[in-house]
XYZ file of C-alpha atoms in Angstrom:
646
model
C -83.639 104.359 -13.366
C -84.897 103.898 -16.891
C -83.693 104.966 -20.314
C -80.154 105.711 -21.523
C -78.830 106.339 -18.033
C -79.783 102.816 -16.985
C -77.883 101.353 -19.931
C -74.821 103.431 -19.104
C -74.976 102.359 -15.470
C -75.221 98.711 -16.433
C -72.238 99.003 -18.782
C -70.253 100.725 -16.050
C -71.109 98.019 -13.567
C -69.986 95.281 -15.954
C -66.521 96.822 -15.988
C -66.193 96.442 -12.223
C -65.979 93.552 -9.796
C -69.516 92.832 -8.765
C -71.643 90.894 -6.347
C -75.301 90.330 -7.205
C -78.041 90.211 -4.580
C -81.397 88.504 -5.009
C -84.637 88.780 -3.145
C -85.266 85.799 -0.860
C -88.810 85.431 -2.131
C -87.630 85.065 -5.672
C -85.656 81.960 -4.676
C -82.814 82.060 -7.209
C -81.032 78.832 -7.916
C -77.441 79.002 -6.685
C -75.136 76.341 -8.155
C -73.334 74.427 -5.458
C -70.055 74.439 -7.342
C -69.764 78.220 -7.307
C -67.920 79.955 -4.527
C -70.361 82.090 -2.582
C -70.055 84.844 -0.042
C -73.024 85.012 2.293
C -74.015 87.278 5.121
C -76.258 86.059 7.914
C -78.813 88.276 9.620
C -76.292 89.034 12.333
C -73.738 90.682 10.004
C -73.474 93.785 7.894
C -71.327 93.028 4.863
C -69.220 95.543 2.990
C -67.926 94.283 -0.353
C -64.341 94.945 -1.304
C -62.120 94.194 -4.232
C -61.407 90.516 -4.754
C -59.999 88.198 -7.377
C -60.709 89.174 -10.932
C -59.608 87.339 -14.025
C -58.815 90.361 -16.169
C -58.268 93.865 -14.865
C -58.260 95.988 -18.007
C -61.902 96.717 -18.951
C -63.507 97.839 -22.142
C -62.896 96.772 -25.697
C -59.155 96.217 -25.332
C -57.536 93.569 -27.468
C -56.598 90.319 -25.788
C -52.874 91.025 -25.880
C -53.408 94.325 -24.019
C -55.185 92.791 -21.054
C -53.487 92.351 -17.681
C -54.032 88.986 -16.021
C -54.601 88.343 -12.345
C -51.899 86.003 -10.943
C -54.526 84.211 -8.845
C -57.063 83.762 -11.647
C -58.275 80.428 -12.950
C -56.609 81.058 -16.299
C -53.161 81.476 -14.740
C -53.708 78.390 -12.561
C -54.714 76.299 -15.585
C -51.809 77.604 -17.620
C -49.346 76.822 -14.805
C -50.589 73.239 -14.721
C -50.345 72.908 -18.503
C -46.901 74.492 -18.580
C -45.704 72.285 -15.710
C -46.709 69.234 -17.738
C -44.942 70.645 -20.799
C -41.795 71.205 -18.695
C -41.747 67.518 -17.800
C -42.166 66.640 -21.468
C -39.302 68.995 -22.369
C -37.086 67.394 -19.721
C -37.811 64.061 -21.378
C -37.154 65.319 -24.914
C -33.791 67.046 -24.393
C -31.748 63.923 -23.465
C -32.976 62.225 -26.640
C -30.340 64.256 -28.502
C -27.735 62.040 -26.825
C -29.034 59.100 -28.898
C -28.443 60.894 -32.211
C -24.785 59.735 -32.511
C -24.531 56.054 -33.456
C -21.910 53.466 -34.374
C -22.212 51.491 -37.591
C -20.538 48.149 -36.964
C -19.129 46.611 -40.146
C -16.823 43.769 -41.109
C -13.994 44.579 -41.048
C -14.529 48.370 -40.770
C -16.805 50.372 -38.453
C -17.554 54.084 -38.232
C -19.381 56.765 -36.268
C -22.489 58.283 -37.842
C -25.650 60.267 -37.091
C -29.239 59.050 -36.838
C -30.897 61.711 -38.976
C -34.447 60.379 -38.624
C -34.170 60.579 -34.850
C -32.621 64.056 -35.096
C -35.543 65.319 -37.204
C -38.154 63.827 -34.856
C -36.520 65.197 -31.716
C -36.062 68.617 -33.313
C -39.761 68.784 -34.192
C -40.977 68.053 -30.656
C -38.262 70.195 -29.132
C -39.405 73.156 -31.250
C -42.962 72.725 -29.965
C -41.744 72.769 -26.364
C -39.669 75.890 -27.113
C -42.821 77.556 -28.419
C -44.589 76.858 -25.108
C -41.659 78.406 -23.224
C -41.954 81.480 -25.423
C -45.718 81.710 -24.747
C -44.969 81.443 -21.025
C -42.654 84.448 -21.291
C -45.342 86.467 -23.082
C -47.919 85.589 -20.413
C -45.567 86.653 -17.627
C -45.154 90.022 -19.342
C -48.958 90.478 -19.059
C -49.434 89.099 -15.540
C -49.782 91.479 -12.609
C -47.730 91.011 -9.477
C -48.111 91.901 -5.808
C -45.853 94.682 -4.628
C -43.844 93.187 -1.740
C -43.026 96.625 -0.312
C -46.598 97.912 -0.290
C -47.877 99.341 2.970
C -51.534 98.667 2.220
C -52.478 95.163 3.263
C -55.934 93.810 2.512
C -56.602 90.391 4.018
C -52.908 89.547 3.915
C -52.393 90.784 0.355
C -50.469 93.798 -0.882
C -51.023 96.181 -3.725
C -51.484 94.530 -7.112
C -49.336 96.211 -9.761
C -51.092 96.287 -13.162
C -48.929 98.815 -15.022
C -47.363 97.019 -18.042
C -44.093 98.944 -17.748
C -43.672 98.120 -14.066
C -44.575 94.471 -14.730
C -41.969 94.247 -17.505
C -39.292 95.898 -15.368
C -40.022 93.580 -12.445
C -39.871 90.568 -14.746
C -36.553 91.679 -16.244
C -35.075 91.965 -12.767
C -36.312 88.560 -11.575
C -36.865 85.519 -13.803
C -36.495 86.740 -17.362
C -32.907 85.573 -17.832
C -33.677 82.025 -16.680
C -36.834 81.836 -18.817
C -35.030 83.200 -21.869
C -32.159 80.732 -21.553
C -34.623 77.870 -21.153
C -36.564 78.943 -24.260
C -33.602 79.278 -26.657
C -33.424 76.563 -29.384
C -29.747 75.859 -28.743
C -29.652 72.094 -29.525
C -31.411 72.601 -32.857
C -28.953 75.307 -33.878
C -26.019 73.183 -32.782
C -27.093 69.962 -34.523
C -28.258 71.473 -37.811
C -26.088 74.567 -38.279
C -23.013 74.755 -36.027
C -21.647 71.198 -36.208
C -22.022 70.849 -40.015
C -20.299 74.223 -40.475
C -17.240 73.317 -38.376
C -14.440 71.993 -40.551
C -11.966 69.364 -39.419
C -14.154 68.448 -36.417
C -14.266 64.940 -35.028
C -17.246 63.021 -33.717
C -15.826 63.078 -30.197
C -15.589 66.856 -30.199
C -19.117 67.174 -31.591
C -20.509 64.922 -28.883
C -18.746 66.904 -26.167
C -20.211 70.157 -27.465
C -23.661 68.574 -27.639
C -23.403 67.377 -24.040
C -22.330 70.772 -22.773
C -25.084 72.662 -24.607
C -27.903 70.302 -23.637
C -26.843 70.080 -19.980
C -26.254 73.836 -19.757
C -29.850 74.419 -20.853
C -31.223 71.445 -18.941
C -30.579 72.955 -15.504
C -32.589 76.165 -16.132
C -35.458 74.048 -17.420
C -35.246 71.855 -14.354
C -35.182 74.937 -12.125
C -38.433 76.281 -13.630
C -40.343 73.299 -12.216
C -39.858 74.446 -8.622
C -41.317 77.996 -8.866
C -44.195 76.598 -10.947
C -44.898 74.012 -8.266
C -44.711 76.722 -5.602
C -47.240 78.905 -7.452
C -49.679 76.002 -7.822
C -49.325 75.059 -4.143
C -49.781 78.690 -3.098
C -53.009 78.948 -5.095
C -54.617 75.542 -4.544
C -52.716 74.126 -1.558
C -51.520 70.967 -3.337
C -49.929 69.950 -6.625
C -51.730 66.618 -6.889
C -55.373 66.283 -5.870
C -55.165 62.581 -4.943
C -52.554 60.389 -3.273
C -52.003 58.353 -6.434
C -51.330 61.514 -8.445
C -48.817 62.684 -5.835
C -47.025 59.342 -5.913
C -46.957 59.377 -9.726
C -45.633 62.967 -9.691
C -42.647 62.063 -7.517
C -42.058 58.796 -9.363
C -41.975 60.728 -12.629
C -39.114 62.872 -11.317
C -37.202 59.712 -10.426
C -37.791 58.204 -13.873
C -36.639 61.405 -15.605
C -33.411 61.307 -13.594
C -32.874 57.693 -14.676
C -33.633 58.671 -18.267
C -31.033 61.463 -18.238
C -28.330 59.323 -16.633
C -28.971 56.458 -19.062
C -28.857 58.735 -22.120
C -25.647 60.344 -20.908
C -24.153 56.897 -20.283
C -24.984 55.903 -23.862
C -23.338 59.007 -25.346
C -20.239 58.563 -23.185
C -19.989 54.933 -24.279
C -19.880 56.119 -27.911
C -17.147 58.570 -26.930
C -15.261 55.793 -25.147
C -15.345 53.639 -28.250
C -14.180 56.599 -30.326
C -11.323 57.255 -27.867
C -10.057 53.682 -28.319
C -10.150 53.976 -32.106
C -8.312 57.319 -32.039
C -5.555 56.076 -29.728
C -4.888 53.072 -31.978
C -5.161 55.141 -35.160
C -2.402 57.508 -33.993
C -0.049 54.579 -33.537
C -0.832 53.083 -36.956
C 0.849 54.166 -40.189
C -1.490 55.448 -42.900
C -4.437 55.887 -40.543
C -6.388 59.133 -40.555
C -8.946 60.052 -37.911
C -11.359 61.164 -40.637
C -11.614 57.531 -41.761
C -13.618 56.860 -38.577
C -16.443 59.116 -39.804
C -19.220 57.423 -41.779
C -19.513 60.459 -44.070
C -15.902 59.951 -45.273
C -14.932 57.052 -47.524
C -11.691 55.575 -46.112
C -8.678 54.467 -48.083
C -9.361 50.916 -49.261
C -5.752 49.879 -48.804
C -5.793 51.036 -45.202
C -9.217 49.506 -44.612
C -7.991 46.064 -45.703
C -4.933 45.978 -43.459
C -5.905 48.093 -40.406
C -5.969 46.537 -36.930
C -7.720 49.448 -35.188
C -11.100 47.788 -35.014
C -9.762 44.420 -33.888
C -7.756 46.000 -31.096
C -10.844 47.929 -29.878
C -13.298 45.034 -30.114
C -15.344 45.131 -26.906
C -17.184 41.875 -27.638
C -14.200 39.692 -26.761
C -13.803 38.295 -23.244
C -10.672 40.276 -22.376
C -10.487 43.445 -24.491
C -7.184 45.264 -24.721
C -8.746 48.647 -23.936
C -10.289 49.174 -20.467
C -13.815 50.340 -21.150
C -14.821 50.363 -17.477
C -18.509 51.159 -16.870
C -19.185 51.308 -20.628
C -18.243 47.663 -21.225
C -21.885 46.357 -21.101
C -23.115 48.785 -23.784
C -20.165 48.215 -26.149
C -20.031 44.451 -25.677
C -23.710 44.233 -26.672
C -23.109 46.723 -29.509
C -25.977 48.875 -28.195
C -24.855 52.007 -30.164
C -25.488 50.107 -33.387
C -29.010 48.990 -32.533
C -32.349 50.674 -33.233
C -33.582 53.579 -31.163
C -36.082 51.682 -28.992
C -33.585 48.982 -28.083
C -30.791 51.316 -27.084
C -33.215 53.681 -25.309
C -34.777 51.055 -23.047
C -31.414 49.422 -22.473
C -29.937 52.745 -21.341
C -33.018 53.556 -19.248
C -32.684 50.229 -17.464
C -29.015 50.901 -16.759
C -29.801 54.324 -15.314
C -32.700 53.077 -13.186
C -30.727 50.114 -11.863
C -27.619 52.044 -10.867
C -29.568 55.019 -9.514
C -31.528 52.715 -7.220
C -28.438 50.878 -5.901
C -26.251 54.027 -5.789
C -23.854 52.668 -8.466
C -22.706 49.682 -6.408
C -22.785 47.324 -9.416
C -20.614 49.538 -11.650
C -17.068 48.513 -12.537
C -15.106 51.726 -12.955
C -11.827 52.254 -14.831
C -9.117 54.729 -13.884
C -10.429 57.276 -16.375
C -11.042 60.485 -14.376
C -14.220 61.489 -16.189
C -15.738 58.074 -15.657
C -14.875 58.165 -11.954
C -16.449 61.583 -11.465
C -19.584 60.454 -13.285
C -19.947 57.442 -10.961
C -19.484 59.640 -7.888
C -22.184 62.008 -9.119
C -24.501 59.068 -9.843
C -24.055 57.613 -6.350
C -24.729 60.932 -4.589
C -27.714 61.737 -6.807
C -29.201 58.288 -6.260
C -28.938 58.692 -2.498
C -30.602 62.126 -2.557
C -33.396 61.120 -4.914
C -34.128 57.913 -3.074
C -34.284 59.740 0.252
C -36.482 62.559 -1.051
C -38.579 61.360 -3.972
C -39.123 57.756 -2.986
C -39.791 58.927 0.568
C -42.540 61.196 -0.778
C -43.964 58.340 -2.841
C -44.122 56.195 0.274
C -45.836 59.006 2.166
C -48.460 59.443 -0.549
C -49.145 55.714 -0.777
C -49.388 55.354 2.988
C -51.904 58.196 3.145
C -54.321 56.023 1.162
C -54.399 53.332 3.842
C -54.096 55.547 6.923
C -57.849 56.016 7.333
C -58.491 52.319 6.757
C -55.907 51.446 9.389
C -57.430 53.904 11.861
C -60.857 52.392 11.305
C -59.474 48.893 11.764
C -57.915 49.875 15.094
C -61.188 51.420 16.267
C -63.030 48.262 15.301
C -60.507 46.126 17.177
C -60.824 48.321 20.275
C -64.613 48.009 20.103
C -64.397 44.224 19.909
C -62.082 44.077 22.923
C -64.339 46.406 24.881
C -67.450 44.322 24.118
C -65.685 41.130 25.203
C -64.397 42.812 28.341
C -67.885 44.006 29.269
C -69.371 40.631 28.314
C -72.087 42.090 26.130
C -74.699 39.643 24.822
C -74.225 38.322 21.335
C -77.287 40.201 20.120
C -75.887 43.553 21.280
C -72.471 42.747 19.856
C -74.019 41.977 16.492
C -75.971 45.240 16.540
C -72.800 47.175 17.337
C -70.951 45.458 14.476
C -73.772 46.255 12.056
C -73.733 49.895 13.117
C -69.952 50.148 12.691
C -70.187 48.556 9.261
C -73.011 50.866 8.241
C -71.119 53.946 9.436
C -68.052 52.918 7.455
C -70.055 52.371 4.296
C -71.869 55.695 4.735
C -68.963 57.974 5.687
C -65.736 56.032 4.994
C -64.510 57.138 8.391
C -64.947 60.853 7.690
C -66.285 63.028 10.505
C -68.947 65.019 8.683
C -69.751 67.288 11.610
C -66.181 68.538 11.896
C -66.135 69.338 8.164
C -69.426 71.234 8.365
C -68.371 73.198 11.433
C -65.267 74.445 9.624
C -67.421 75.948 6.836
C -69.127 79.372 6.994
C -72.784 79.617 7.957
C -74.095 80.163 4.431
C -72.335 77.082 3.070
C -73.578 74.960 5.977
C -77.101 76.162 5.302
C -76.923 75.428 1.574
C -75.378 71.983 2.136
C -78.034 71.021 4.677
C -80.705 72.348 2.343
C -79.300 70.210 -0.474
C -79.151 67.094 1.682
C -82.355 67.420 3.697
C -84.770 69.748 1.900
C -86.355 66.920 -0.091
C -87.081 64.973 3.094
C -88.556 67.988 4.880
C -90.868 68.785 1.966
C -92.435 65.354 2.231
C -94.140 66.521 5.416
C -97.331 68.280 4.380
C -97.124 70.857 7.139
C -93.573 71.833 6.281
C -94.197 71.764 2.542
C -96.485 74.796 2.798
C -93.680 76.802 4.438
C -91.574 76.624 1.292
C -94.185 77.627 -1.258
C -93.630 81.346 -0.676
C -95.600 84.304 -1.930
C -95.317 85.705 -5.455
C -93.399 88.952 -5.403
C -91.460 91.256 -7.627
C -88.132 89.698 -8.576
C -85.528 92.349 -8.028
C -81.779 92.220 -7.975
C -78.971 94.689 -7.775
C -75.290 94.500 -8.571
C -72.793 95.615 -5.958
C -69.394 96.991 -6.804
C -66.372 97.642 -4.659
C -67.287 99.710 -1.584
C -71.022 98.822 -1.538
C -72.698 97.078 1.355
C -75.619 94.813 2.135
C -77.654 93.989 5.225
C -78.917 97.512 5.909
C -81.798 96.011 7.913
C -79.279 95.309 10.631
C -78.146 98.945 10.539
C -81.697 100.155 11.024
C -82.096 97.724 13.914
C -78.890 98.987 15.552
C -79.782 102.687 15.177
C -83.119 102.318 16.922
C -82.774 103.757 20.444
C -84.116 100.612 22.067
C -83.663 97.732 19.632
C -85.347 94.432 20.254
C -83.414 91.360 21.278
C -84.383 89.450 18.157
C -82.315 90.192 15.087
C -84.129 91.201 11.898
C -84.602 88.627 9.174
C -82.537 88.989 6.050
C -84.473 89.935 2.927
C -81.715 89.321 0.418
C -79.534 86.452 -0.727
C -75.995 87.352 -1.739
C -74.305 85.507 -4.554
C -70.709 86.134 -5.630
C -70.285 86.337 -9.383
C -66.526 86.173 -8.909
C -64.277 85.567 -5.928
C -64.477 88.612 -3.668
C -63.354 89.695 -0.242
C -65.739 91.410 2.137
C -65.640 92.904 5.609
C -68.451 91.893 7.983
C -69.593 93.785 11.062
C -71.054 91.658 13.838
C -74.398 92.685 15.295
C -72.984 93.516 18.715
C -70.158 95.596 17.257
C -72.577 97.495 15.027
C -74.887 98.141 17.956
C -71.977 99.512 20.009
C -70.847 101.843 17.213
C -74.390 103.075 16.563
C -74.903 103.838 20.241
C -71.970 106.278 20.191
C -73.600 108.523 17.565
C -77.185 108.729 18.721
C -76.754 112.381 19.653
C -76.319 113.132 15.940
C -79.690 111.676 14.892
C -81.565 113.885 12.457
C -83.654 113.820 9.323
C -80.485 113.941 7.303
C -79.518 110.546 8.712
C -82.840 109.112 7.593
C -82.413 110.511 4.089
C -78.853 109.165 3.922
C -80.051 105.747 5.002
C -82.809 105.722 2.395
C -80.462 106.911 -0.348
C -77.838 104.214 0.165
C -80.223 101.389 1.076
C -80.690 98.936 -1.792
C -84.016 97.887 -0.336
C -85.326 101.466 -0.430
C -83.876 101.988 -3.900
C -85.656 98.900 -5.195
C -88.941 100.031 -3.679
C -88.457 103.531 -5.122
C -87.768 102.166 -8.596
C -90.911 100.021 -8.423
C -92.917 103.025 -7.217
C -91.596 105.202 -10.065
C -92.262 102.453 -12.577
C -95.852 102.034 -11.408
C -96.386 105.800 -11.526
C -94.932 105.935 -15.029
C -97.278 103.219 -16.227
C -100.256 105.013 -14.681
C -99.185 108.191 -16.471
C -98.876 106.355 -19.794
C -102.282 104.789 -19.235
C -103.918 108.165 -18.551
C -102.162 109.758 -21.535
C -103.348 106.963 -23.821
C -106.910 107.346 -22.552
C -106.755 111.116 -23.136
C -105.440 110.621 -26.686
C -108.235 108.158 -27.423
C -110.849 110.510 -26.072
C -109.508 113.360 -28.228
C -109.510 111.095 -31.257
C -113.100 110.085 -30.496
C -114.163 113.733 -30.260
C -112.437 114.473 -33.541
C -114.281 111.682 -35.343
C -117.621 112.704 -33.838
C -117.134 116.325 -34.989
C -116.338 115.200 -38.520
C -119.395 112.973 -38.594
C -121.648 115.871 -37.521
C -120.211 118.277 -40.131
C -120.251 115.813 -43.001
C -122.923 115.876 -45.690
C -125.075 112.997 -46.693
C -122.688 111.969 -49.442
C -120.779 109.553 -47.225
C -122.054 107.345 -44.491
C -120.311 108.305 -41.213
C -121.250 105.116 -39.405
C -118.185 103.118 -40.500
C -115.910 105.866 -39.176
C -117.825 106.093 -35.916
C -117.703 102.325 -35.532
C -113.973 102.450 -36.190
C -113.433 105.122 -33.524
C -115.485 103.131 -31.045
C -113.455 100.006 -31.763
C -110.158 101.851 -31.356
C -111.343 103.484 -28.153
C -112.728 100.302 -26.656
C -109.715 98.247 -27.671
C -107.292 100.816 -26.379
C -109.138 101.163 -23.124
C -109.185 97.441 -22.639
C -105.459 97.309 -23.361
C -104.256 99.451 -20.467
C -106.799 97.885 -18.139
C -105.631 94.423 -19.061
C -101.974 95.333 -18.817
C -100.302 93.209 -16.227
C -99.768 95.294 -13.150
C -96.366 95.196 -11.539
C -96.554 93.004 -8.419
C -96.582 95.256 -5.420
C -93.507 95.272 -3.257
C -93.879 96.144 0.388
C -92.537 99.496 1.423
C -89.587 99.155 3.797
C -90.116 100.061 7.389
C -89.552 103.694 8.173
C -86.266 104.033 10.099
C -86.793 105.500 13.540
C -83.607 107.247 14.572
C -85.145 109.577 17.106
C -82.702 110.532 19.824
C -83.378 109.082 23.219
C -83.106 111.032 26.427
C -79.734 110.743 28.099
C -79.467 111.106 31.825
């Protein structure tokens, strides 16, 4: 129990999933916010493996540890990564605002907003880094084997082998996560497009749209498994109704943001298409002159009619711009970022809400397909997302409406029964008081759904202060000073052995034994509990096997007996040390007395004798004054004597 072996045992226990038990008399303080696993006096609890944050023990580096998929760290990371996914979905469409039109008199051109491109690239790179971290975490996160035959409380075997985890990840979600994490828009904007020779702005915009949308769908898909994991762990994505409504409204706003940004980029392409069609029919015109990075021929610039023919600000333009007429007539592509962003967001939100009914469409096939997609998407989102928002908002007022109906029914009943005004007023005051105290919540139903230990702790928290005000009851809670002892249980250990001794007695009493321990879960665990009646039935089947060996086995595995034995050994060890110290002092005293008798008269032996007496007296007082270990009561001797069977 003591010495190096104790240290080794403690270090071994720290590497395992543990449950700590405290003596009831010691009265440990148990925080109410911690999840506890308690066993009443009518149950024998057997601890089993539960949720653990990190499985790999020892001094392993952080990147070698395997994470539990149901741990608090994974739950927190999923919430953080879900938020970052929404931010990434907002950032990606901002690349559609990078192309711009510089309106001049008489010449205009298509350019690039480099300041916006740098800003978007910076934030996009940060979001890509979070996607990369998510991939690394999934490589170190254990998973439940779906084909496992061992089922513990509805859960299968947890695979913690890094190679098996990596192989499972490669076969499932790695491709989607890798595609979502690639920095494709940055490579396209800063390396691919500048390296392509003889490319036009229209072609560059088309490539940008394809790349961003091709990567946008995998990023959108990742939101759904993340939401599923959070719901599976906590039950809900949003803790309050307002958060749930905001969550669904955010999805609707992101859809409007994407549609508006795409509408802006297509309007730039539509303006470019008009300029190109007129440039082909004009002598001396070159498509490169439409690029802001190329200085056009001054002779052509002074006589060209391309820009006048494609002027969208006139009342009846020659070119049919269709749904892009509002953006080009207001010259939105030539405005600042904030103006064109909010203008495009408003267009997307307006047409998504009314299913594109206000759009005037041209005969251009791409424009027609875009409007069809917008109408269908608006119908689906409005039916699903806005319906969820309405559900969340209605849930806030459901309880108030129920209480109002109950109050109305009470008023009608009192009028029907013709209760006196005094009684009616008392009933109204009681209803008002109950609403203010509980907000319509049935506290009894909530308490009954909780386990016995939580109900006891909650009632103790709410009512213990009131009970202690009564002098008679206050003395019940003072308790007796005792030896504070605790033990740490690992997987496979048990508690509540008093109930086992009660069940093995040939003729047990009707009253169940009182529990002498309080169980407190250091982490989330799962345990199997045997009811008193079931334990009594099982014990009755093996009474013919009662022997001394059963008593020794019970004492060996009983934590109560182990605690008493350790205290007994500790007290005996202290008595031995006390006797050994007294014997050493007596030998030292004899040695000094012999030297004083044999010494000559040259030195005075009295100082040495006085010193020996002081050492002896001080040392003797020390062990006598040493604080004795508070005595702990020996557990009752288990009586497993076999009864006579007829």
